[in-house]
Short mmCIF file of C-alpha atoms in Angstrom, two decimals:
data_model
loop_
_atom_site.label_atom_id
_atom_site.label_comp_id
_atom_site.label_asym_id
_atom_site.label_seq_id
_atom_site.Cartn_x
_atom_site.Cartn_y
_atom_site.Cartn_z
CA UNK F 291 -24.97 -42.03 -7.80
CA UNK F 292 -23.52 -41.73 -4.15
CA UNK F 293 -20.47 -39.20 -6.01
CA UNK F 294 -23.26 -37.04 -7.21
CA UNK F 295 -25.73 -36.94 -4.14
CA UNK F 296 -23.07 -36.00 -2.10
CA UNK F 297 -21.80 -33.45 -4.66
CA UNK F 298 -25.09 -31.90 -4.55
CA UNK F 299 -25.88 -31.94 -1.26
CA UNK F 300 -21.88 -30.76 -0.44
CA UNK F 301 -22.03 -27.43 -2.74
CA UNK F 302 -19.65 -24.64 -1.52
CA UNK F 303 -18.64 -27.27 1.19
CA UNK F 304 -15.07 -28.66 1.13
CA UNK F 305 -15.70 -31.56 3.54
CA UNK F 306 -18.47 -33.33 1.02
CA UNK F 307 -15.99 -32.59 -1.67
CA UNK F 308 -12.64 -33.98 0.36
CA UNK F 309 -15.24 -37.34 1.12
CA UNK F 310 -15.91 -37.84 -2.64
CA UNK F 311 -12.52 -37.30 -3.57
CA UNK F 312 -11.46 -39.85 -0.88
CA UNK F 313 -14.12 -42.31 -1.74
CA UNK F 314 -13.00 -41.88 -5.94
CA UNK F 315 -8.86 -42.44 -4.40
CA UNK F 316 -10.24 -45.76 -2.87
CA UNK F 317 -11.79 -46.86 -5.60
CA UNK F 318 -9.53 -46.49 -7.62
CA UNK F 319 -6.92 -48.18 -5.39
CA UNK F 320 -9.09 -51.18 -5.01
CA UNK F 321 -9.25 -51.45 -9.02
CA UNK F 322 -5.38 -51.28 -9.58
CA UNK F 323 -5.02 -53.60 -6.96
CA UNK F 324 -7.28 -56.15 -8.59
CA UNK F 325 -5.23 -55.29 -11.40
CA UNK F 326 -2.18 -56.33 -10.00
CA UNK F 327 -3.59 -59.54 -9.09
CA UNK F 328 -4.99 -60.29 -12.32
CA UNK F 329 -1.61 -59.48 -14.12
CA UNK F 330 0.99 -61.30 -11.60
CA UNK F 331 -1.39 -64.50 -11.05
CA UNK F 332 0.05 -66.60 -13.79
CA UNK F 333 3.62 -66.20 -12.24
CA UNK F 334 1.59 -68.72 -9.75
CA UNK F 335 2.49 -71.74 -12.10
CA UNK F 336 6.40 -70.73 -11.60
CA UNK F 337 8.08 -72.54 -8.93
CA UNK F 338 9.27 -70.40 -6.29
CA UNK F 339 7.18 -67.88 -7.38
CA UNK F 340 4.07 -68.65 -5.60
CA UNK F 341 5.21 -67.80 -2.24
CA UNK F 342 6.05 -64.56 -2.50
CA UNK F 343 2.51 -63.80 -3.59
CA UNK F 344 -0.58 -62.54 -1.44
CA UNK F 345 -3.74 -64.07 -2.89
CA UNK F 346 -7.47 -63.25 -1.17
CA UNK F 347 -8.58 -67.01 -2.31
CA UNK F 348 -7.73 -69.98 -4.39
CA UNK F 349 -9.97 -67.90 -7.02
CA UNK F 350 -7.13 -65.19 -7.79
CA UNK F 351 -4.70 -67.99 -9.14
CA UNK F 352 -6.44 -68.79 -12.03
CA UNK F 353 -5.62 -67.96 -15.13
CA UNK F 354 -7.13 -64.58 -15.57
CA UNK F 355 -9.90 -63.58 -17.81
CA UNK F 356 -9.16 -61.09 -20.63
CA UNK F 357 -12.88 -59.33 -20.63
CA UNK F 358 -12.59 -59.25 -16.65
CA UNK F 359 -9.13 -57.44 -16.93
CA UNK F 360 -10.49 -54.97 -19.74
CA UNK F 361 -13.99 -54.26 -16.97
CA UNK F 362 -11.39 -53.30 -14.53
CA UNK F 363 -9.42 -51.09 -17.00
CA UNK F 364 -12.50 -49.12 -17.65
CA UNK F 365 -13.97 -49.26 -14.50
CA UNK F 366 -10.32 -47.80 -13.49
CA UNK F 367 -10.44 -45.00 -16.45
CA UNK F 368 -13.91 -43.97 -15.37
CA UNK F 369 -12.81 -43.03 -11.61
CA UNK F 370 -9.81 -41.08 -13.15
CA UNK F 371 -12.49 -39.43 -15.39
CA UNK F 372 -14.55 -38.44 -12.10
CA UNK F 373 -12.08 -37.04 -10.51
CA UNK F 374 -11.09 -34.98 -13.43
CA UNK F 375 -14.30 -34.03 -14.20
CA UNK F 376 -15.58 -33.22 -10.49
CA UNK F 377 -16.62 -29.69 -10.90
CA UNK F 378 -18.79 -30.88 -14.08
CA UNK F 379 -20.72 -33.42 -12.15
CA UNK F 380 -23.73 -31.16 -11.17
CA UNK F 381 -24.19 -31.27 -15.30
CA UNK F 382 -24.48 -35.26 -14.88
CA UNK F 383 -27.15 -35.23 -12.17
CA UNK F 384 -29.87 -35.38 -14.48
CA UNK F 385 -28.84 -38.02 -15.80
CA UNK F 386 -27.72 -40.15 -12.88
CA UNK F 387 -30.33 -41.03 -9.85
CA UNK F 388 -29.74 -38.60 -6.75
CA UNK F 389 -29.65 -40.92 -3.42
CA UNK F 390 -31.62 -39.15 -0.59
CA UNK F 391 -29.36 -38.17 2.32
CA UNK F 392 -29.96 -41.13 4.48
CA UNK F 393 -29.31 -43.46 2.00
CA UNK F 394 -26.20 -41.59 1.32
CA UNK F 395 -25.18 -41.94 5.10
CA UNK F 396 -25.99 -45.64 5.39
CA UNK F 397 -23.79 -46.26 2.40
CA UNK F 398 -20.88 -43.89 3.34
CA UNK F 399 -21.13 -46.00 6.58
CA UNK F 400 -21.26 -49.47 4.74
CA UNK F 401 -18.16 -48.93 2.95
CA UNK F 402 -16.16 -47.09 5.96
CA UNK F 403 -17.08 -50.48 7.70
CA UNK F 404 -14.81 -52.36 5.35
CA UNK F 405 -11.89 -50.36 6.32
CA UNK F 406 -8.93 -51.20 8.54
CA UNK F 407 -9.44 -48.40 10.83
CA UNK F 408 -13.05 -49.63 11.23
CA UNK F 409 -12.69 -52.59 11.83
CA UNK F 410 -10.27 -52.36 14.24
CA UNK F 411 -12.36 -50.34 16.31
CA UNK F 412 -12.19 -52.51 19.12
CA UNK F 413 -8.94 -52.33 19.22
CA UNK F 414 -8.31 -48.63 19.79
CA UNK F 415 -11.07 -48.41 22.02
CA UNK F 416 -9.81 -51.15 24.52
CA UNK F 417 -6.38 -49.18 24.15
CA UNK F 418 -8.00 -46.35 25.51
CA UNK F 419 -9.72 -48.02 28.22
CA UNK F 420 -6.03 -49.18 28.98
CA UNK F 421 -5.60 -45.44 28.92
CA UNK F 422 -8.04 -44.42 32.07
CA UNK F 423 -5.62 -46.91 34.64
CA UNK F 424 -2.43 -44.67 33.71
CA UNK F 425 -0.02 -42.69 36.28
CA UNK F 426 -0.02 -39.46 34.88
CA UNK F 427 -3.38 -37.70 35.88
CA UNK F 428 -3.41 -35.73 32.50
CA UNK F 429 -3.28 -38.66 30.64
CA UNK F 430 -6.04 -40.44 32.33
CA UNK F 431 -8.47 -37.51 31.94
CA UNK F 432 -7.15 -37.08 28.10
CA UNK F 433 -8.41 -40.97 27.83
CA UNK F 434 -12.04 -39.93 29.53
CA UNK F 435 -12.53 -36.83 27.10
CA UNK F 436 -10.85 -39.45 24.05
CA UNK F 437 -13.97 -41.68 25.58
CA UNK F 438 -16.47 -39.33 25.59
CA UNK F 439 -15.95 -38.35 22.14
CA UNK F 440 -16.58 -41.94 21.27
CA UNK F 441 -20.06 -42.51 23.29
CA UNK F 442 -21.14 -38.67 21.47
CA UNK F 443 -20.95 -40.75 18.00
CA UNK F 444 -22.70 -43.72 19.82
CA UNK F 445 -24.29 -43.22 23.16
CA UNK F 446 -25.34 -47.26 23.12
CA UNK F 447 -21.39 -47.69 24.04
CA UNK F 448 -21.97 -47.08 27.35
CA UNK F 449 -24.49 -49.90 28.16
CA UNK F 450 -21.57 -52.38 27.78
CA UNK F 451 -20.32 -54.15 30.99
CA UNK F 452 -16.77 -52.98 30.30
CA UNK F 453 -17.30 -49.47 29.57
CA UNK F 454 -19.47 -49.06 33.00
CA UNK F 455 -16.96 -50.99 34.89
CA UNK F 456 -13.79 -48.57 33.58
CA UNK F 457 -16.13 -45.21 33.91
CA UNK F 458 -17.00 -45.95 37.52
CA UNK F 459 -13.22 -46.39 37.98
CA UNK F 460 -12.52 -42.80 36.78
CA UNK F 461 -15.26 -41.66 39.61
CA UNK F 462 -13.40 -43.09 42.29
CA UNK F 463 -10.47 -41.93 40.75
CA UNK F 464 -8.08 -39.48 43.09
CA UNK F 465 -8.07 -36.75 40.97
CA UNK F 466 -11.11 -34.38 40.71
CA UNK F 467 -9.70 -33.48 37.27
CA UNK F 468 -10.23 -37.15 36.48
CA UNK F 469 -13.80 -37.24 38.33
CA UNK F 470 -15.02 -34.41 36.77
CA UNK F 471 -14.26 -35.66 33.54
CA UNK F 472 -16.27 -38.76 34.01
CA UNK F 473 -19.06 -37.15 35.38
CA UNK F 474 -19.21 -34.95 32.85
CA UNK F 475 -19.33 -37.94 30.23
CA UNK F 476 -22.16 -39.64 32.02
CA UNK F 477 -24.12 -36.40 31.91
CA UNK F 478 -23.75 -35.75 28.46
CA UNK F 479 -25.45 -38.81 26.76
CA UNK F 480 -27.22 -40.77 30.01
CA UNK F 481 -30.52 -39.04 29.23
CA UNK F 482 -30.48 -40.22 25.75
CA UNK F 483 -32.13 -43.50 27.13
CA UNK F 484 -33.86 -44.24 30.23
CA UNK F 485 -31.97 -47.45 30.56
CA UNK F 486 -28.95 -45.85 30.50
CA UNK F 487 -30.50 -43.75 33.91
CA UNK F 488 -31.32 -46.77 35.52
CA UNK F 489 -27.86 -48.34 35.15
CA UNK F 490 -25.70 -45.35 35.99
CA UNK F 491 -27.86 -44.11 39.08
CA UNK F 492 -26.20 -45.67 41.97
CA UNK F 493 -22.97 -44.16 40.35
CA UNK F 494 -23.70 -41.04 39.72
CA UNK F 495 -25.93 -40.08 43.37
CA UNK F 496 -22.96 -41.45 45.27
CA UNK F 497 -20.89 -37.96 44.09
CA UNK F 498 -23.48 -35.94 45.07
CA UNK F 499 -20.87 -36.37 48.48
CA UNK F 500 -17.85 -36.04 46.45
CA UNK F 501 -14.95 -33.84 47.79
CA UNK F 502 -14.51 -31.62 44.84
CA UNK F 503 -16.92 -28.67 44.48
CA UNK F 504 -16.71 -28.73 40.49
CA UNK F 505 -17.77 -32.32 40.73
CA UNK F 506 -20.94 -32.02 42.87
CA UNK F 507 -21.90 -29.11 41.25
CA UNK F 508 -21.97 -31.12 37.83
CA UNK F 509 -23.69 -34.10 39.38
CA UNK F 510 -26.84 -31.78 40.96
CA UNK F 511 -27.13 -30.55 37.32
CA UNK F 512 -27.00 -34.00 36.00
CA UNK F 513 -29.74 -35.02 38.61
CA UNK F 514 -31.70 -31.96 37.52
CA UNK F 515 -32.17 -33.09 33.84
CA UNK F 516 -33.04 -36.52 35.10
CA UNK F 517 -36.30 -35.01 36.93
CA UNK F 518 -37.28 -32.81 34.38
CA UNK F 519 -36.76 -34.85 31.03
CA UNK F 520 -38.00 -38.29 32.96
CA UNK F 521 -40.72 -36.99 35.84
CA UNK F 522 -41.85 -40.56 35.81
CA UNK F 523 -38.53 -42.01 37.19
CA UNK F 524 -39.29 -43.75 40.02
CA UNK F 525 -36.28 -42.19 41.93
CA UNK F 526 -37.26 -38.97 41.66
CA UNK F 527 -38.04 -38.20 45.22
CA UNK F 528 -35.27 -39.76 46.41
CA UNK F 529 -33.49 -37.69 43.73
CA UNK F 530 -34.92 -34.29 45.42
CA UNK F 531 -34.78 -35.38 49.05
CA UNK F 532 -30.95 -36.15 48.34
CA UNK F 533 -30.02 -32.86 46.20
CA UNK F 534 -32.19 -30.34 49.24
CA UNK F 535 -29.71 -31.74 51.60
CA UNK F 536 -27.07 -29.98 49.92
CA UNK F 537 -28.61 -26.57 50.18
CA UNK F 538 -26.23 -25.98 53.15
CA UNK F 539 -23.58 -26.66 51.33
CA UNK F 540 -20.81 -23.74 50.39
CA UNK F 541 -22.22 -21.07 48.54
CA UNK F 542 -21.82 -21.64 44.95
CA UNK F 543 -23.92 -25.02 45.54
CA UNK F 544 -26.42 -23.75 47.67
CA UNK F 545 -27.02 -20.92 45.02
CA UNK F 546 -27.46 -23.93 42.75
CA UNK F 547 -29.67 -26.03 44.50
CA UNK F 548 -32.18 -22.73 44.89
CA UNK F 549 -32.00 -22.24 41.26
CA UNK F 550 -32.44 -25.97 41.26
CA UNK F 551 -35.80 -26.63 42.74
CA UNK F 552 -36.95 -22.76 41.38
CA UNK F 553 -36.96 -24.27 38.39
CA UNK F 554 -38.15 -27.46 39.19
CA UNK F 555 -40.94 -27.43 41.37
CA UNK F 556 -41.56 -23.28 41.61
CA UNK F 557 -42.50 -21.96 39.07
CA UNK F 558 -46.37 -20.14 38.72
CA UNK F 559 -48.39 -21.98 36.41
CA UNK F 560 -50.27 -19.89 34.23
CA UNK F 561 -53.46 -21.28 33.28
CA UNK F 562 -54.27 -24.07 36.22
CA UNK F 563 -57.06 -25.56 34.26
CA UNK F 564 -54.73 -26.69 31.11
CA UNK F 565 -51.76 -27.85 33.45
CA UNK F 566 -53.57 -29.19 36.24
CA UNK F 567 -51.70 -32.45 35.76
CA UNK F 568 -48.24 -30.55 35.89
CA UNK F 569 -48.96 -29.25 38.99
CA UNK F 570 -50.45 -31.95 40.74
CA UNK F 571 -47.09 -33.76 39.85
CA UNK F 572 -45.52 -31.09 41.63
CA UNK F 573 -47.48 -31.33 44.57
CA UNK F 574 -46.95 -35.33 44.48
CA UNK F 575 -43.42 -35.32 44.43
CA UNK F 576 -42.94 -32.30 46.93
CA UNK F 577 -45.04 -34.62 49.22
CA UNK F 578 -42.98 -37.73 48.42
CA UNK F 579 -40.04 -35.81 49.16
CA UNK F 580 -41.32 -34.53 52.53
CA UNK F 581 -42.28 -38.50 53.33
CA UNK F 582 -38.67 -39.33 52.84
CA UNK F 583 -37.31 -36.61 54.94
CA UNK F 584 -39.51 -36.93 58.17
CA UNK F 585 -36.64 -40.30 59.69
CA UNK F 586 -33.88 -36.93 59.57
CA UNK F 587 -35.79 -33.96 59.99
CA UNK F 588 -37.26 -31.31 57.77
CA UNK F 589 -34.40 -28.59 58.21
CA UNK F 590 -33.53 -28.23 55.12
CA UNK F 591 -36.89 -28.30 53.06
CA UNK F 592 -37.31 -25.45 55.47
CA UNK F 593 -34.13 -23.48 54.75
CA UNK F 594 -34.54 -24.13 50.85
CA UNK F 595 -38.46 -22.47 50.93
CA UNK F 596 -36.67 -19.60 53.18
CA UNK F 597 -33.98 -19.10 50.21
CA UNK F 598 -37.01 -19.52 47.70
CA UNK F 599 -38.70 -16.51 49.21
CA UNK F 600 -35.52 -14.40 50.02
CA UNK F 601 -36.85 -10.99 50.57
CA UNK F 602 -33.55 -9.24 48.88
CA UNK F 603 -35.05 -9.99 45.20
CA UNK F 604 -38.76 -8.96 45.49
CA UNK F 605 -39.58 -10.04 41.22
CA UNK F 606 -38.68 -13.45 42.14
CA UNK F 607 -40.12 -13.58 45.86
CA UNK F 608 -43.50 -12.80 44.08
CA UNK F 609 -43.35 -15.33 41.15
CA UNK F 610 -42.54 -17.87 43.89
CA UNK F 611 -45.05 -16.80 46.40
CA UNK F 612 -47.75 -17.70 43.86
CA UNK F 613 -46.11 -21.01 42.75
CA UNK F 614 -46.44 -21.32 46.41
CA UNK F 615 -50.09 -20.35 46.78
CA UNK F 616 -50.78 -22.71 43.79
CA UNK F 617 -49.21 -25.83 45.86
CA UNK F 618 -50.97 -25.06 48.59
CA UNK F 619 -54.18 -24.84 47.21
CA UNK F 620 -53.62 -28.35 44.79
CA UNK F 621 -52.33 -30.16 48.18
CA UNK F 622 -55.65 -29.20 49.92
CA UNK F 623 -57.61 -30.15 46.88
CA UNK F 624 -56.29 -33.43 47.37
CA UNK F 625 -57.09 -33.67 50.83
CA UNK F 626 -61.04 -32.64 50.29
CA UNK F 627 -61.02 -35.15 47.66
CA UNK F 628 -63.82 -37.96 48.63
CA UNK F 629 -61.66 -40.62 46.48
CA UNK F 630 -58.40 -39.67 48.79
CA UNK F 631 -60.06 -39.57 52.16
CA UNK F 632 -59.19 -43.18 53.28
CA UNK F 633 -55.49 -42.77 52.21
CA UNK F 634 -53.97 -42.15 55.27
CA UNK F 635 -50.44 -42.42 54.01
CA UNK F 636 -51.27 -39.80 51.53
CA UNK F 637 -53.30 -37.53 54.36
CA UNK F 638 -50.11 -37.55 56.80
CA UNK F 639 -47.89 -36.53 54.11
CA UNK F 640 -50.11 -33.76 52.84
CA UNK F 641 -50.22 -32.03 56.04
CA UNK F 642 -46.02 -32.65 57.17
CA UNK F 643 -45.96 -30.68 53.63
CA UNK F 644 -48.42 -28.32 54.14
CA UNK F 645 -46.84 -27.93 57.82
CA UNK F 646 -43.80 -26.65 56.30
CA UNK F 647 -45.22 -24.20 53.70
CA UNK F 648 -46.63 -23.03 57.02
CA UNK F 649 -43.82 -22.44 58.94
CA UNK F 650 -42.19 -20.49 56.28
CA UNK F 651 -45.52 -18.64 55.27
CA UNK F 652 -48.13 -18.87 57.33
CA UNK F 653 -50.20 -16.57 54.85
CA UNK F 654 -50.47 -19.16 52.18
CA UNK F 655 -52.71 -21.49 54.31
CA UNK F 656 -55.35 -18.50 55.81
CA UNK F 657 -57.89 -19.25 52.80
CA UNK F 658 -57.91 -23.41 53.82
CA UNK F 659 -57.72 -22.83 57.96
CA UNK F 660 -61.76 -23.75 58.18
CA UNK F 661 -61.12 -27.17 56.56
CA UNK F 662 -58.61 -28.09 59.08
CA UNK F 663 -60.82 -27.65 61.79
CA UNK F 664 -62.67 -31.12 61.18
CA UNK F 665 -59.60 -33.21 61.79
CA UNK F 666 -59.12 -32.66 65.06
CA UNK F 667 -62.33 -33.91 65.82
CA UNK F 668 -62.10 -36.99 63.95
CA UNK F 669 -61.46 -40.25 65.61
CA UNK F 670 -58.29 -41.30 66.57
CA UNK F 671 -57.72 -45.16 65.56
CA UNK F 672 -53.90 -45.41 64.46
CA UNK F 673 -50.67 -43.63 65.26
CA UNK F 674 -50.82 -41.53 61.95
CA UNK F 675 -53.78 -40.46 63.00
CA UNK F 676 -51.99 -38.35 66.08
CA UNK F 677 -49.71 -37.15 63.37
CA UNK F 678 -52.54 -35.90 61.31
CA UNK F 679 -53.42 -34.17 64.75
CA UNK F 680 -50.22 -32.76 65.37
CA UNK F 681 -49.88 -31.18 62.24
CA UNK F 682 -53.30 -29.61 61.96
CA UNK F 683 -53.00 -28.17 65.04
CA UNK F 684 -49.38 -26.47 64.46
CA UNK F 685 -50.78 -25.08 61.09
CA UNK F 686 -53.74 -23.87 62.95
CA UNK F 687 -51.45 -22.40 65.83
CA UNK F 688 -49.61 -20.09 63.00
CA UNK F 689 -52.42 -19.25 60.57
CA UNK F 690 -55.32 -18.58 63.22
CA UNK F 691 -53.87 -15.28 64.55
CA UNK F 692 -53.24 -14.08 61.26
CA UNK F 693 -56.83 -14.35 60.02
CA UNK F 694 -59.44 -11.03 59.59
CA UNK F 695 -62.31 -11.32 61.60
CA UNK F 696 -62.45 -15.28 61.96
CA UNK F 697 -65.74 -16.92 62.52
CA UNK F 698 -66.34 -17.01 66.34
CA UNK F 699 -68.44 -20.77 65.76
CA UNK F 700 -65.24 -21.95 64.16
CA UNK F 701 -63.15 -20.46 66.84
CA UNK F 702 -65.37 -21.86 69.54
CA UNK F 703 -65.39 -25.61 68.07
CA UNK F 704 -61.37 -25.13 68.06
CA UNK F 705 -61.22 -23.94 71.46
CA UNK F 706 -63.18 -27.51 72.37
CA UNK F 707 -61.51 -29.57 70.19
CA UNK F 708 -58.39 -28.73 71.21
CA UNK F 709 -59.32 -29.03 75.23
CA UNK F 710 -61.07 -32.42 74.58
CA UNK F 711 -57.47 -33.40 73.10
CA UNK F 712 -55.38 -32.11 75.73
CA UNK F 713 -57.17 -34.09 78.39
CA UNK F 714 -57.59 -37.69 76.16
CA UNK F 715 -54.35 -38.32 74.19
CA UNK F 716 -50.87 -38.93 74.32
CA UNK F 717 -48.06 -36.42 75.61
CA UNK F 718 -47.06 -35.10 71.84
CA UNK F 719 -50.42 -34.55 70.79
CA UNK F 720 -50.91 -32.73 74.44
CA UNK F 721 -48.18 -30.53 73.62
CA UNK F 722 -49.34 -29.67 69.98
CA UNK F 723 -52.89 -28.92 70.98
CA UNK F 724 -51.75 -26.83 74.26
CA UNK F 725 -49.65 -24.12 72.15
CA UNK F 726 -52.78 -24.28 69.29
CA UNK F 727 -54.84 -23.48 71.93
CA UNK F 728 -52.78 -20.52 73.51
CA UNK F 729 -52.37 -18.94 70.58
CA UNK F 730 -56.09 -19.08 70.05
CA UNK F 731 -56.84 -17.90 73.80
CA UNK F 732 -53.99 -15.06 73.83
CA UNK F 733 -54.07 -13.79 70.65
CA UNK F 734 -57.50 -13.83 69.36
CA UNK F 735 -60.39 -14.73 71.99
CA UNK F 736 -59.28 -13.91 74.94
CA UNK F 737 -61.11 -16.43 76.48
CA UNK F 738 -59.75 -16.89 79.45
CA UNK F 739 -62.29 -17.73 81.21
CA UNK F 740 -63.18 -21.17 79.12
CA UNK F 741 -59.59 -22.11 79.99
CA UNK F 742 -60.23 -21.58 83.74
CA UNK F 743 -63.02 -23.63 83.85
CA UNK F 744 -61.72 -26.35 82.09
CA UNK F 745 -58.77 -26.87 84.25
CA UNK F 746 -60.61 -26.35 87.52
CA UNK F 747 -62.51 -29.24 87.06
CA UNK F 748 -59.34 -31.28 87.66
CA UNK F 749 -58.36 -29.32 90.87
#
């Protein structure tokens, strides 16, 4: 059955043919050398003779059975008549059961499992771990490609102890040839299991600082997939927040990193309503990210939205502009959310995040500047609530001028919110509220008069 599956499922291909005429050779070597054994066994009563024989078990030196020996013989003459008869077997299929392809696969692999090379597999493959701790540079990265080839037939190879412990070897190995290599096997078959993420993590952020170009360059793609085929990886920010530092990097990687986070987090959604949830993802992660990056500063979120929006390539500057606009409006819907109004965590990082989008673009933020205006006559109970502060006013410092014909009752109450401010809290805050308000006063009122007045009283 398994000669003519694979004879029908092989037609016009030599490679099915080759494995039935190999499995047929086997056979039929397996028979003759039963054979053998049943001929030569009663030499096993001759002394002297005995020792120069092989046996399997006590079984083979008994006097052999004459029907046994003729089953063999024509289970011997039937192989020789398959293989003579190959190109007539497609007449025999109706007669013979046709195995479905899977079952032919398990039972090619059942019998390759009883061969030497099989089981020996361990064997070779510790050799080749051997391999990875030679001198000669080309043969270690020969052994990591030799290695990868392995884990491609199965990935499960690299949750064992001894294959992590000789891969993360070849990382810190001193050539980049050698690096690269085993980056480049991690990155092929680590997203075939998110256990397999988890357990090569630590290795593979750690040569996001590597010294060789090719290597980094691998390991931000590597990263990459990991965001996009597992969103729900709980390192994802710290994913992001490590792969935007490299967008100073040298050019080829800072090109990448754009291309990067265009991909990942910018581009326009097309219907909102349907993938709502995409987006506010997104927006979640971007403000994650931002969270993680306020300890060493938010240079280069900023320089990566200046790349996004590079003014040389006006098709993509557009597409971007309204991922942009789409971001900005989902991170304000989360802020005028009832549900989300006593997250303060969640408040402080909306705004640093909305604070940068503003800096880049002050446009984006013009139709949301009115729903600022209430923070910064909220209470002030907590240290994140002067951060809140601080970045409402900058937003409103950049966005304010820029608005047609604002409404003079919303410019008034900002004008007094941001006095009240200046005289009652702390020296950052002071700061903050003073430029908000000179923006306000030089560019648009022209109130001078209200500042006057307000200052005089403390002369």
């Amino acid at each position: 059955c398994l000669i003519s599956s694979l004879s029908l499922f092989g037609k016009g291909d030599e490679s099915y043919k080759f494995a039935c005429e190999f499995y047929i050779g086997q056979w039929i070597r397996d028979v003759q050398i039963e054979i053998e054994q049943y001929i030569v066994s009663p030499m096993a009563s001759i002394p002297g003779a005995s020792s120069k024989l092989c046996f399997k078990n006590e079984d083979d030196k008994k006097i052999p059975n004459p029907n046994k020996l003729q089953e063999l013989e024509e289970k011997k003459e039937f192989y020789h008549s398959l293989i003579k008869n190959y190109n007539k077997i497609s007449t025999l299929q109706k007669t013979w059961n046709i195995l479905p392809y899977d079952s032919c696969s398990i039972i090619a692999s059942h019998l390759a499992s009883y061969r030497t090379f099989s089981q020996n597999f361990e064997v070779y493959l510790q050799q080749i771990c051997k391999m990875l701790s030679e001198q000669a540079i080309a043969l270690r990265t020969k052994a990591v490609k030799a290695l990868t080839m392995i884990v491609s037939v199965d990935s499960t190879i690299l949750m064992r102890k001894d294959i992590q412990d000789n891969v993360h070897g070849r990382l810190l190995d001193p050539s980049t040839n050698v690096r690269e290599a085993a980056i480049d096997l991690i990155g092929q078959f680590v997203l075939k299991s998110i256990d397999l993420v988890s357990q090569y993590y630590d290795m593979i952020i750690a040569r996001i600082l590597d010294t060789g170009v090719s290597v980094r360059k691998r390991v931000i793609k590597i990263l990459k997939d990991i965001c996009i085929e597992h969103p729900d990886f709980k390192y994802v920010p710290e994913i992001c927040a490590k792969i935007i530092r490299r967008v100073d990097d040298e050019v080829g990687i800072k090109k990448l990193v754009t291309e990067v986070f265009r991909l990942m987090w910018f581009q326009p959604v097309s219907d909102i309503n349907k993938s709502s949830a995409i987006l506010f993802t997104k927006a979640v992660n971007i403000t994650k990210v931002a969270s993680l990056c306020k300890d060493t500063g938010f240079e280069w979120l900023e320089i990566l939205l200046e790349n996004l929006l590079d003014p040389k390539n006006a098709s993509l500057r557009a597409s971007t502009m309204t991922a942009c606009q789409q971001l900005v409006d989902c991170l304000f819907q989360r802020l005028l959310n009832p549900e989300q109004k006593s997250d303060t965590n969640m408040i402080v990082s909306c705004l640093m995040t909305l604070n940068l989008f503003c800096k880049v673009c002050p446009l984006l933020l013009i139709p949301h500047a009115t729903s600022l205006q209430p923070y910064l006559s909220s209470k002030v109970n907590s240290p994140s609530d002067l951060v809140v502060i601080q970045n409402v006013s900058k937003i409103l410092e950049l966005v304010v001028p820029l608005m047609d014909h604002p409404n003079p009752k919303f410019l008034a109450e900002l004008e007094e919110d941001s006095m009240k401010l200046m005289l009652q809290q702390t020296q950052n805050v002071v700061q903050s509220c003073t430029s908000c308000l000179a923006a306000i006063v030089n560019k648009v009122t022209h109130n001078y008069k209200f500042v006057i007045d307000a200052f005089n009283q403390f002369l």
